[in-house]
XYZ file of C-alpha atoms in Angstrom:
575
model
C 24.885 1.578 1.352
C 27.921 0.619 3.501
C 27.437 -3.083 2.749
C 27.303 -2.343 -0.962
C 30.537 -0.362 -0.740
C 32.331 -3.194 1.066
C 31.015 -5.894 -1.257
C 32.026 -3.882 -4.316
C 35.583 -3.748 -3.055
C 35.620 -7.506 -2.398
C 34.147 -8.380 -5.780
C 36.699 -6.197 -7.518
C 39.437 -8.481 -6.171
C 38.134 -11.368 -8.185
C 37.662 -9.301 -11.330
C 41.379 -8.473 -11.569
C 43.668 -11.189 -13.007
C 46.368 -12.554 -10.751
C 49.888 -11.183 -11.079
C 51.097 -14.456 -12.558
C 48.741 -13.970 -15.495
C 49.659 -10.333 -15.936
C 53.368 -10.856 -16.309
C 56.396 -12.727 -15.137
C 57.191 -11.117 -11.796
C 60.674 -10.021 -10.909
C 62.651 -12.733 -9.190
C 65.123 -10.339 -7.556
C 65.138 -11.530 -3.936
C 66.717 -8.321 -2.734
C 63.930 -6.070 -3.982
C 62.852 -3.459 -1.494
C 59.216 -4.361 -2.089
C 59.757 -8.012 -1.201
C 61.567 -6.992 1.960
C 58.717 -4.695 2.929
C 56.228 -7.540 2.566
C 58.479 -9.963 4.477
C 59.147 -7.554 7.313
C 55.437 -6.788 7.776
C 54.918 -10.331 9.004
C 51.396 -10.338 7.565
C 52.007 -13.409 5.425
C 54.324 -15.290 7.782
C 57.543 -16.695 6.329
C 57.926 -16.753 2.560
C 60.665 -16.616 -0.038
C 61.514 -13.159 -1.314
C 61.460 -14.568 -4.845
C 57.691 -15.159 -4.907
C 56.221 -12.069 -3.268
C 54.040 -11.376 -6.330
C 52.256 -14.692 -5.736
C 51.140 -13.765 -2.227
C 47.438 -13.734 -1.625
C 46.016 -10.282 -2.247
C 49.126 -8.998 -4.068
C 49.170 -7.998 -7.735
C 52.364 -6.921 -9.533
C 52.999 -5.228 -12.848
C 55.215 -6.616 -15.591
C 58.352 -5.440 -13.816
C 57.444 -7.288 -10.611
C 56.496 -4.152 -8.747
C 53.485 -4.223 -6.410
C 50.589 -2.197 -7.792
C 47.691 -3.723 -5.875
C 47.152 -4.961 -2.297
C 43.785 -6.326 -1.174
C 43.411 -7.842 2.288
C 39.645 -7.976 2.958
C 37.716 -9.966 5.539
C 38.652 -13.466 4.313
C 42.311 -12.806 5.167
C 43.173 -11.535 8.642
C 46.758 -10.314 8.934
C 47.771 -9.508 12.475
C 49.679 -6.420 13.493
C 49.439 -2.717 12.828
C 49.313 -0.778 9.577
C 52.730 0.758 10.180
C 54.321 -2.726 10.139
C 54.528 -2.216 6.389
C 57.251 0.014 4.959
C 54.896 1.878 2.619
C 57.639 4.045 1.160
C 59.064 0.856 -0.400
C 55.912 0.452 -2.520
C 56.124 3.546 -4.755
C 54.015 2.015 -7.562
C 51.072 1.018 -5.370
C 47.825 2.091 -6.987
C 45.154 0.127 -5.110
C 45.115 -0.523 -1.339
C 42.220 -2.258 0.422
C 42.558 -3.499 3.998
C 38.855 -3.198 4.870
C 37.437 -5.585 7.469
C 40.938 -6.693 8.421
C 42.229 -6.949 11.978
C 44.951 -4.360 11.397
C 45.005 -1.581 13.981
C 47.012 1.439 15.061
C 47.491 4.803 13.455
C 47.443 5.575 9.742
C 51.107 5.979 8.696
C 51.950 9.285 7.052
C 53.890 7.367 4.367
C 50.588 6.246 2.836
C 49.896 9.844 1.887
C 53.153 9.967 -0.090
C 52.116 7.191 -2.512
C 51.586 9.487 -5.458
C 50.202 6.769 -7.758
C 47.513 5.672 -5.310
C 44.043 5.819 -6.854
C 42.076 3.618 -4.441
C 42.346 3.578 -0.637
C 39.919 1.539 1.480
C 40.558 1.388 5.239
C 36.907 0.901 6.203
C 35.641 -1.226 9.105
C 39.002 -1.460 10.852
C 40.386 -0.493 14.250
C 42.605 2.184 12.789
C 42.750 5.724 14.071
C 44.328 9.089 13.393
C 43.504 12.232 11.454
C 43.273 13.324 7.838
C 46.500 15.284 7.328
C 46.946 18.162 4.875
C 49.218 15.830 2.873
C 46.035 14.006 1.804
C 45.836 16.648 -0.885
C 49.038 15.299 -2.469
C 47.226 12.188 -3.717
C 45.926 13.877 -6.814
C 45.360 10.561 -8.605
C 42.800 9.490 -5.983
C 39.550 8.144 -7.423
C 38.162 6.238 -4.421
C 38.616 7.020 -0.690
C 36.769 4.907 1.879
C 37.378 5.458 5.605
C 33.988 4.370 6.960
C 34.185 3.142 10.586
C 37.909 3.873 10.821
C 37.895 5.882 14.085
C 39.535 8.895 12.431
C 39.029 12.254 14.125
C 39.979 15.874 13.717
C 38.887 18.133 10.908
C 38.639 17.611 7.169
C 41.650 19.440 5.653
C 41.009 22.060 3.027
C 43.584 20.303 0.857
C 40.931 17.704 0.093
C 39.902 20.128 -2.631
C 43.049 19.120 -4.573
C 41.648 15.643 -5.284
C 40.111 16.659 -8.580
C 39.879 13.072 -9.890
C 37.980 11.782 -6.828
C 34.671 10.078 -7.641
C 33.820 8.334 -4.337
C 34.358 9.848 -0.875
C 33.178 7.873 2.158
C 34.026 9.304 5.605
C 30.938 8.275 7.588
C 30.745 6.832 11.106
C 33.885 8.412 12.515
C 34.643 11.269 14.914
C 35.374 13.982 12.398
C 34.723 17.467 13.740
C 35.007 21.023 12.547
C 33.344 22.371 9.424
C 32.977 21.075 5.892
C 35.655 23.008 3.968
C 34.335 25.080 1.056
C 37.106 23.544 -1.091
C 34.921 20.440 -1.246
C 33.253 22.212 -4.147
C 36.376 21.649 -6.248
C 35.685 17.921 -6.520
C 33.884 18.239 -9.838
C 34.211 14.493 -10.600
C 32.588 13.393 -7.322
C 29.740 10.908 -7.792
C 29.116 9.767 -4.195
C 29.875 11.590 -0.929
C 29.029 10.314 2.560
C 30.075 12.253 5.682
C 27.250 10.993 7.902
C 27.481 10.048 11.593
C 30.286 12.369 12.617
C 30.304 15.536 14.751
C 30.681 18.044 11.942
C 29.213 21.487 12.630
C 28.775 24.796 10.891
C 26.884 25.390 7.670
C 26.856 23.426 4.445
C 29.083 25.423 2.048
C 27.396 26.898 -0.999
C 30.217 25.500 -3.123
C 28.548 22.120 -2.865
C 26.380 23.330 -5.706
C 29.414 22.860 -8.004
C 29.273 19.055 -7.692
C 27.167 18.560 -10.794
C 28.112 14.863 -11.156
C 26.972 13.963 -7.627
C 24.362 11.183 -7.392
C 24.569 10.353 -3.646
C 24.930 12.877 -0.803
C 24.658 12.107 2.895
C 25.351 14.426 5.838
C 22.914 12.791 8.286
C 23.604 12.564 12.036
C 25.974 15.483 12.453
C 25.578 18.890 14.095
C 25.298 20.955 10.930
C 23.350 24.199 11.246
C 22.410 27.062 8.993
C 20.208 26.811 5.897
C 19.783 24.421 3.027
C 21.031 26.788 0.352
C 19.367 27.279 -3.011
C 22.558 26.032 -4.705
C 21.442 22.535 -3.802
C 19.184 22.773 -6.837
C 22.265 22.658 -9.103
C 22.837 18.980 -8.311
C 20.764 17.793 -11.257
C 22.251 14.267 -11.161
C 21.429 13.688 -7.486
C 19.475 10.493 -6.797
C 19.733 10.257 -2.973
C 20.045 13.100 -0.467
C 20.091 12.625 3.303
C 20.522 15.653 5.573
C 18.519 14.228 8.473
C 19.357 14.496 12.182
C 21.179 17.814 12.139
C 20.247 21.320 13.342
C 19.399 22.797 9.941
C 16.925 25.678 10.054
C 15.125 27.997 7.688
C 12.878 26.934 4.841
C 13.271 24.256 2.193
C 14.432 26.109 -0.939
C 12.096 25.945 -3.960
C 15.150 25.052 -6.055
C 14.890 21.544 -4.619
C 12.295 21.018 -7.323
C 15.123 21.005 -9.905
C 16.379 17.616 -8.644
C 14.371 15.639 -11.170
C 16.426 12.449 -10.667
C 15.960 12.373 -6.883
C 14.580 9.086 -5.514
C 15.388 9.462 -1.779
C 14.915 12.700 0.201
C 15.503 12.628 3.974
C 15.323 15.934 5.873
C 13.822 14.630 9.134
C 14.904 15.635 12.648
C 16.080 19.166 11.953
C 14.631 22.593 12.761
C 13.322 23.406 9.306
C 10.398 25.828 9.177
C 8.144 27.483 6.651
C 6.096 25.861 3.916
C 6.863 22.736 1.980
C 7.488 24.314 -1.434
C 4.961 23.296 -4.095
C 7.944 22.690 -6.405
C 8.368 19.431 -4.500
C 5.782 18.056 -6.924
C 8.405 18.201 -9.697
C 10.307 15.298 -8.146
C 8.534 12.692 -10.261
C 11.185 10.024 -9.536
C 10.883 10.347 -5.751
C 10.342 7.010 -3.979
C 10.906 7.955 -0.309
C 10.394 11.351 1.346
C 10.758 12.007 5.071
C 10.452 15.546 6.474
C 9.214 14.520 9.924
C 10.269 16.101 13.246
C 10.751 19.653 12.030
C 8.801 22.906 12.465
C 7.230 22.957 9.015
C 3.921 24.817 8.825
C 1.320 25.870 6.331
C -0.705 23.609 4.071
C 0.329 20.443 2.298
C 0.457 21.454 -1.341
C -1.813 19.667 -3.788
C 1.302 19.146 -5.944
C 2.213 16.283 -3.637
C -0.224 14.256 -5.702
C 2.234 14.406 -8.607
C 4.726 12.112 -6.824
C 3.341 8.995 -8.468
C 6.413 6.830 -7.681
C 6.311 7.575 -3.935
C 6.192 4.522 -1.636
C 7.087 6.152 1.703
C 5.836 9.542 2.919
C 6.429 10.906 6.410
C 5.472 14.452 7.405
C 4.716 13.665 11.044
C 5.587 15.836 14.057
C 5.478 19.213 12.357
C 2.972 22.079 12.523
C 1.250 21.437 9.218
C -2.320 22.684 9.105
C -5.452 22.826 6.957
C -6.790 19.888 4.976
C -5.190 16.768 3.606
C -5.400 17.490 -0.136
C -7.613 15.048 -2.060
C -4.751 14.681 -4.566
C -3.123 12.417 -1.984
C -5.221 9.686 -3.575
C -3.013 9.851 -6.689
C -0.121 8.205 -4.847
C -1.069 4.710 -5.983
C 2.370 3.262 -5.114
C 2.325 4.518 -1.515
C 3.028 1.850 1.125
C 3.458 3.971 4.270
C 1.949 7.382 5.044
C 2.630 9.217 8.304
C 1.002 12.612 8.858
C 0.402 12.246 12.583
C 1.166 14.904 15.198
C 0.369 18.006 13.172
C -2.548 20.483 13.220
C -4.350 19.093 10.173
C -8.101 19.701 10.097
C -11.007 19.009 7.815
C -12.093 15.541 6.838
C -10.157 12.515 5.699
C -10.500 12.694 1.909
C -12.425 9.750 0.391
C -9.671 9.552 -2.245
C -7.518 7.900 0.398
C -9.297 4.708 -0.599
C -7.320 4.731 -3.864
C -4.086 3.859 -2.019
C -4.442 0.157 -2.661
C -0.827 -0.672 -1.661
C -0.943 1.075 1.714
C 0.175 -0.959 4.755
C 0.641 1.838 7.338
C -1.644 4.859 7.768
C -0.916 7.202 10.694
C -3.135 10.284 11.002
C -3.363 10.430 14.803
C -2.948 13.543 16.970
C -4.388 16.071 14.542
C -7.682 17.989 14.437
C -9.353 15.958 11.709
C -13.146 15.976 11.797
C -16.107 14.517 9.972
C -16.762 10.849 9.295
C -14.301 8.091 8.510
C -14.865 7.621 4.775
C -16.290 4.203 3.799
C -13.655 4.107 1.048
C -11.152 3.230 3.764
C -12.449 -0.299 3.301
C -10.587 -0.415 -0.028
C -7.213 -0.531 1.727
C -7.037 -4.317 1.543
C -3.294 -4.487 2.302
C -3.272 -2.218 5.360
C -1.778 -3.597 8.576
C -1.587 -0.530 10.840
C -4.390 2.055 11.023
C -4.071 4.781 13.640
C -6.578 7.651 13.787
C -6.609 8.366 17.527
C -6.822 11.824 19.103
C -8.756 13.667 16.414
C -12.338 14.951 16.247
C -13.703 12.272 13.938
C -17.454 11.742 14.228
C -20.190 9.542 12.826
C -20.258 5.781 12.585
C -17.397 3.361 12.219
C -18.036 2.298 8.620
C -18.920 -1.405 8.276
C -16.472 -1.505 5.349
C -13.770 -1.647 8.006
C -14.390 -5.384 7.980
C -12.743 -5.582 4.546
C -9.314 -4.849 6.058
C -8.414 -8.479 6.597
C -4.666 -7.784 6.878
C -5.138 -5.368 9.772
C -2.882 -5.991 12.782
C -3.406 -2.828 14.847
C -6.344 -0.402 14.778
C -6.659 2.660 16.997
C -9.645 5.035 16.700
C -9.599 6.161 20.316
C -10.161 9.710 21.617
C -12.556 10.855 18.900
C -16.326 11.495 18.987
C -17.406 8.424 17.025
C -20.949 7.266 17.750
C -23.314 4.487 16.817
C -22.659 0.802 17.304
C -19.509 -1.187 16.710
C -20.074 -2.898 13.342
C -20.341 -6.676 13.429
C -17.976 -6.795 10.453
C -15.167 -6.135 12.908
C -15.230 -9.877 13.451
C -13.680 -10.317 9.995
C -10.361 -8.856 11.193
C -8.875 -12.234 12.089
C -5.264 -10.975 12.168
C -5.997 -8.101 14.575
C -3.814 -7.996 17.703
C -4.561 -4.471 18.993
C -7.991 -2.812 19.081
C -8.454 0.559 20.759
C -11.809 2.369 20.640
C -11.725 4.065 24.051
C -13.019 7.600 24.707
C -15.664 7.875 21.995
C -19.466 7.906 22.144
C -20.050 4.398 20.853
C -23.309 2.800 21.937
C -25.192 -0.456 21.517
C -23.910 -3.948 22.226
C -20.445 -5.379 21.918
C -20.955 -7.530 18.807
C -20.650 -11.288 19.435
C -18.462 -11.510 16.323
C -15.681 -9.985 18.430
C -15.058 -13.562 19.530
C -13.586 -14.328 16.104
C -10.468 -12.265 16.847
C -8.316 -15.148 18.019
C -5.063 -13.145 17.803
C -6.306 -10.115 19.735
C -3.928 -9.252 22.595
C -5.218 -5.810 23.622
C -8.857 -4.670 23.587
C -9.937 -1.295 24.934
C -13.563 -0.203 24.552
C -13.573 1.871 27.726
C -15.185 5.322 28.181
C -18.041 4.883 25.727
C -21.810 4.343 26.149
C -21.856 0.616 25.379
C -24.732 -1.303 26.958
C -26.025 -4.842 27.101
C -24.168 -7.747 28.616
C -20.647 -8.993 28.114
C -21.143 -11.935 25.791
C -19.698 -15.370 26.397
C -17.908 -15.219 23.004
C -15.265 -13.092 24.689
C -13.942 -16.364 26.043
C -12.717 -17.229 22.526
C -10.065 -14.502 22.632
C -7.319 -16.920 23.637
C -4.488 -14.401 23.003
C -6.032 -11.591 25.067
C -3.643 -9.968 27.556
C -5.321 -6.631 28.338
C -9.095 -6.124 28.572
C -10.539 -2.696 29.334
C -14.307 -2.180 29.344
C -14.583 0.373 32.173
C -16.812 3.465 32.101
C -19.645 2.147 29.940
C -23.238 1.092 30.700
C -22.680 -2.650 30.503
C -24.995 -4.737 32.650
C -25.662 -8.300 33.596
C -23.198 -10.858 34.932
C -19.566 -11.337 33.989
C -19.465 -14.491 31.840
C -17.552 -17.391 33.356
C -15.981 -18.018 29.922
C -13.573 -15.180 30.689
C -11.739 -17.721 32.821
C -10.549 -19.428 29.621
C -8.278 -16.480 28.861
C -5.062 -17.924 30.273
C -2.900 -15.010 29.041
C -5.059 -12.290 30.554
C -2.856 -9.953 32.590
C -5.026 -6.904 33.318
C -8.780 -6.509 33.433
C -10.819 -3.386 34.163
C -14.606 -3.576 34.026
C -15.274 -0.833 36.555
C -17.858 1.944 36.242
C -20.556 -0.207 34.664
C -23.803 -1.745 35.921
C -22.565 -5.315 36.268
C -24.070 -7.566 38.918
C -23.954 -11.098 40.199
C -20.879 -13.037 41.216
C -17.393 -12.579 39.880
C -16.750 -15.972 38.282
C -14.180 -17.955 40.174
C -12.889 -19.086 36.762
C -11.199 -15.679 36.388
C -8.765 -16.946 38.976
C -7.556 -19.491 36.429
C -6.164 -16.714 34.210
C -2.772 -15.064 34.535
C -4.411 -11.800 35.624
C -2.113 -9.635 37.712
C -4.628 -6.855 38.226
C -8.419 -7.022 38.136
C -10.296 -3.789 38.714
C -13.972 -3.786 39.654
C -16.172 -1.107 41.229
C -19.623 -2.612 41.067
C -21.304 -2.744 44.510
C -23.564 -5.579 43.333
C -20.695 -7.927 42.483
C -20.003 -10.787 44.880
C -16.438 -12.101 45.268
C -15.935 -15.693 46.441
C -13.019 -16.629 48.692
C -11.774 -19.033 46.018
C -11.642 -16.163 43.528
C -9.787 -13.900 45.940
C -7.291 -16.665 46.735
C -6.545 -17.560 43.115
C -6.109 -14.010 41.800
C -2.772 -12.251 42.154
C -4.319 -8.887 43.027
C -7.860 -7.525 43.031
C -8.131 -3.736 43.243
C -11.175 -1.694 44.171
C -11.450 2.026 43.635
C -14.412 4.333 44.309
C -16.408 5.760 41.429
C -15.277 9.249 42.395
C -11.647 8.384 41.690
C -12.059 7.157 38.125
C -9.724 4.878 36.185
C -6.567 3.511 37.807
C -3.176 5.184 37.850
C -4.787 8.619 37.429
C -5.081 8.046 33.671
C -8.047 8.773 31.440
C -7.499 5.318 30.005
C -5.134 2.448 30.703
C -3.746 3.139 27.231
C -2.341 6.417 28.511
C 0.226 4.196 30.180
C 1.074 2.674 26.789
C 0.739 5.612 24.374
C 2.639 3.812 21.622
C 0.284 0.858 21.685
C 0.848 -2.839 21.855
C 4.651 -2.922 21.649
C 5.089 -0.940 24.866
C 2.210 -2.724 26.539
C 3.876 -6.075 25.950
C 7.167 -4.752 27.298
C 5.697 -3.871 30.704
């Protein structure tokens, strides 16, 4: 949004004809305007007879400056008060965004009664918004993004009845939002994000019927989202995230039929998600995560057919995932993790053919993983860990050939690992620990050439560790502890040059530990088998070999090595 604002200002420079084309500028060398430009020193030395030809200057027919644009391609040195602004009484348009000008904002700027456009964004300026701001009643556009202004927003801002664009984000503004803001009936876009504003959102905001963009995110606003918000029928984007807002989401939010973006995350909102949310047929992105929302997810959510991003994670939502979720055919990311959802994963989830991220972990979901999950051909990240899912891993999982990370750990899945898992050639992270999986590790696992982390620990897997594991050339972490694996450790494991940690303890392995393991990069190898024989060459080559008694359990006091890396592969790689 900020980039678009800046670019729009730059483009507008080229859309306005030069002063030479507009008129024949005044040639009076003694004009006060020419002197003001000369004395600023921003253009170096120039003749007072040609000030209207200076770069970034536009004059009217009488040779009076009406427009000054000094964006990033022109870097005047000095401070903003180097200019005698009171000598430019006809100035209508002032843009010094992205310039190297610094210092305070001169009070004379607020006396330019004809000023309609002021852009001081992305500068090293500072100061406050004075009450005299309200004198600029011709203002249409005010942009002070990243300007280092502080203090409160004066109530006189309500005098700017012609204002259409108000951008005050990324500053140090404090105090409350004045209720007079509701007088700005012409306002189309308002951004006060990333400040330290506090207090409640005034109900008068409901008067801004022309508003299409509203952002208050990253402040310290408290109180409720008032029902008057439903009056903003033109609103397309609303961001109130990262505040301290409490209370429930008003049902009147369903009146915002033009809304495409709704961000309410990281607040203290509670209560139900109103079923009226299903009226927002234009909604593309909705994020209500990190609140205290409770109750069920309404079936009306299935009416949001344009939705591409849905995040309800880290709330207290309960009961079932409604089967109507399968109507969201445009959905790309869905995050419902860290709630109290129960019941089964609806088979209709297989209708989400555009899904790339599915996070349902840390809930109380039960029942089988529906075979229809194999229809999610575009999915890259599938995380179902820490639920109560049971039954087999469906062989249709092998259809997910775009999968990069898969985590089904800490469930009660049983049966064998399907051989179709070998089809997941792009997989880098596989976590199946703490289930009740049995049978052999399928030899097709050796097809996963990009696999970096594999955890099949704390299951009931039996049989031997197959030599095909030596094909996993990208493997960094290998955890097979607490199973019923038997037989020797294959020497092919020594081919895994990137292997950093290995734990095969609590199994029934026997024979010699292959000296080839010493050729890997392993920093920690954990074994507990009394029947294993360690050669001196192996002990010399390895960085560290740890032994721990069966009574102690897994290393580090964790139920699984993945407890050390709860967020998965990214944190594991960072260690």
